XYZ file of C-alpha atoms in Angstrom:
153
model
C 0.000 0.000 0.000
C 1.339 3.420 -0.954
C 1.056 6.136 1.657
C -0.196 9.627 0.892
C 3.189 11.147 1.719
C 4.893 8.838 -0.793
C 2.454 9.869 -3.501
C 2.598 13.553 -2.568
C 6.401 13.523 -2.624
C 6.312 13.025 -6.394
C 3.958 15.918 -7.079
C 5.453 19.160 -8.321
C 3.471 22.299 -7.587
C 3.567 24.961 -10.248
C 2.064 28.439 -10.228
C -1.437 28.283 -11.563
C -4.381 30.475 -12.379
C -5.835 32.759 -9.769
C -8.867 31.877 -7.712
C -10.906 34.309 -9.771
C -9.859 32.696 -13.042
C -10.822 29.277 -11.737
C -14.126 30.634 -10.477
C -14.916 32.200 -13.838
C -14.017 28.989 -15.670
C -15.680 26.360 -13.536
C -18.544 27.991 -11.682
C -21.971 26.530 -12.180
C -23.748 29.487 -10.629
C -25.701 31.424 -13.288
C -25.364 34.554 -11.156
C -21.577 34.350 -11.106
C -21.403 33.465 -14.803
C -23.535 36.518 -15.567
C -21.269 38.750 -13.518
C -18.248 37.848 -15.624
C -20.076 38.318 -18.907
C -19.967 42.084 -18.412
C -16.847 44.181 -18.113
C -15.602 43.789 -14.552
C -12.815 46.368 -14.803
C -13.351 50.105 -14.407
C -10.772 52.337 -16.090
C -9.462 55.631 -14.737
C -11.642 57.551 -17.220
C -14.742 55.579 -16.275
C -14.018 56.122 -12.584
C -13.615 59.878 -13.120
C -16.969 60.002 -14.925
C -18.714 57.983 -12.231
C -17.279 60.243 -9.528
C -18.266 63.398 -11.435
C -21.869 62.238 -11.811
C -22.074 60.808 -8.293
C -23.187 57.484 -9.728
C -20.796 55.274 -7.777
C -20.528 53.205 -4.629
C -16.748 53.112 -4.206
C -15.316 50.715 -1.632
C -11.616 50.903 -0.747
C -10.530 47.465 0.488
C -7.115 48.555 1.791
C -6.235 48.678 5.477
C -7.457 51.616 7.582
C -3.866 52.907 7.814
C -3.491 52.893 4.020
C -6.856 54.605 3.676
C -5.901 57.316 6.175
C -2.711 58.021 4.201
C -4.866 58.991 1.225
C -7.884 57.789 -0.698
C -10.051 58.472 -3.709
C -12.834 60.979 -2.930
C -16.114 59.420 -1.709
C -14.464 56.024 -1.093
C -15.691 54.050 1.900
C -13.065 51.955 3.661
C -13.978 48.292 4.119
C -10.759 46.282 4.540
C -10.697 43.109 2.453
C -10.659 40.911 5.562
C -13.954 42.510 6.670
C -15.647 42.651 3.281
C -17.588 39.392 3.323
C -19.074 40.059 6.750
C -19.861 43.655 5.832
C -21.689 42.672 2.647
C -23.745 40.170 4.655
C -25.038 42.886 7.007
C -28.641 43.994 6.756
C -29.057 47.310 4.921
C -29.768 49.014 8.251
C -26.658 47.563 9.914
C -24.496 48.451 6.902
C -25.751 52.029 6.844
C -25.209 52.397 10.585
C -21.665 51.016 10.397
C -20.448 52.842 7.263
C -22.765 55.881 7.136
C -23.639 55.248 3.486
C -26.484 53.473 1.731
C -25.983 49.717 1.595
C -25.173 48.331 -1.849
C -27.848 46.258 -3.526
C -27.057 42.950 -5.171
C -28.188 44.182 -8.587
C -26.520 47.619 -8.378
C -24.360 48.411 -11.399
C -22.328 51.172 -9.744
C -20.434 49.148 -7.109
C -16.674 49.535 -7.554
C -13.917 48.048 -5.399
C -10.449 49.552 -5.336
C -7.197 49.028 -3.479
C -3.583 50.045 -3.986
C -2.771 48.169 -7.192
C -5.766 46.063 -8.207
C -4.952 42.735 -6.560
C -7.099 43.060 -3.446
C -9.916 44.688 -5.391
C -9.980 41.667 -7.738
C -10.305 39.425 -4.676
C -13.057 41.711 -3.370
C -14.867 41.295 -6.675
C -14.691 37.501 -6.318
C -16.116 37.716 -2.786
C -18.900 40.047 -3.891
C -19.805 37.753 -6.790
C -20.082 34.758 -4.511
C -22.442 36.780 -2.307
C -24.653 37.683 -5.265
C -23.383 41.180 -6.123
C -23.382 40.205 -9.787
C -22.775 43.594 -11.385
C -19.918 44.801 -9.163
C -16.625 45.849 -10.758
C -13.140 46.845 -9.675
C -10.688 49.619 -10.489
C -7.674 47.621 -11.612
C -5.297 50.604 -11.597
C -5.890 51.170 -7.907
C -4.779 54.075 -5.798
C -1.324 54.007 -7.409
C -2.736 54.796 -10.853
C -5.218 57.276 -9.377
C -2.463 59.354 -7.752
C -0.234 59.226 -10.847
C -3.034 60.321 -13.175
C -4.350 62.995 -10.810
C -0.887 64.522 -10.358
C -0.422 64.659 -14.141
C -3.742 66.462 -14.564
C -2.753 69.291 -12.183
């Protein structure tokens, strides 16, 4: 009989696709499939337009310390580690905790952002699994935001 450790010793682990890529490929949930059929990335120009019109629910998933060091106007800080629990709150609890209207699962103006786009992509995966099927993320993150804003001055 071959033990698990003997079998596992011969397995080579290689870098693979991200969790989000696997989710998009293999999910059987129609809601999640639908969410990846639309454009999930918001560009700098799109973000600027959304901010100018006020048609955005922008959630910064960085740490509170990062948020305090600077953030995109109107962004609400919900650290990635707290996101799932926060999105599961009742609308009343969410509004009490964050002092903004709770996002709705079918809202098209939900945008997650972080420093460089990695955590916001994870936030998008979490939101999708919770039924926020039209959420998107700002891939450029706060780094791109600052660079582009400084150039426009």
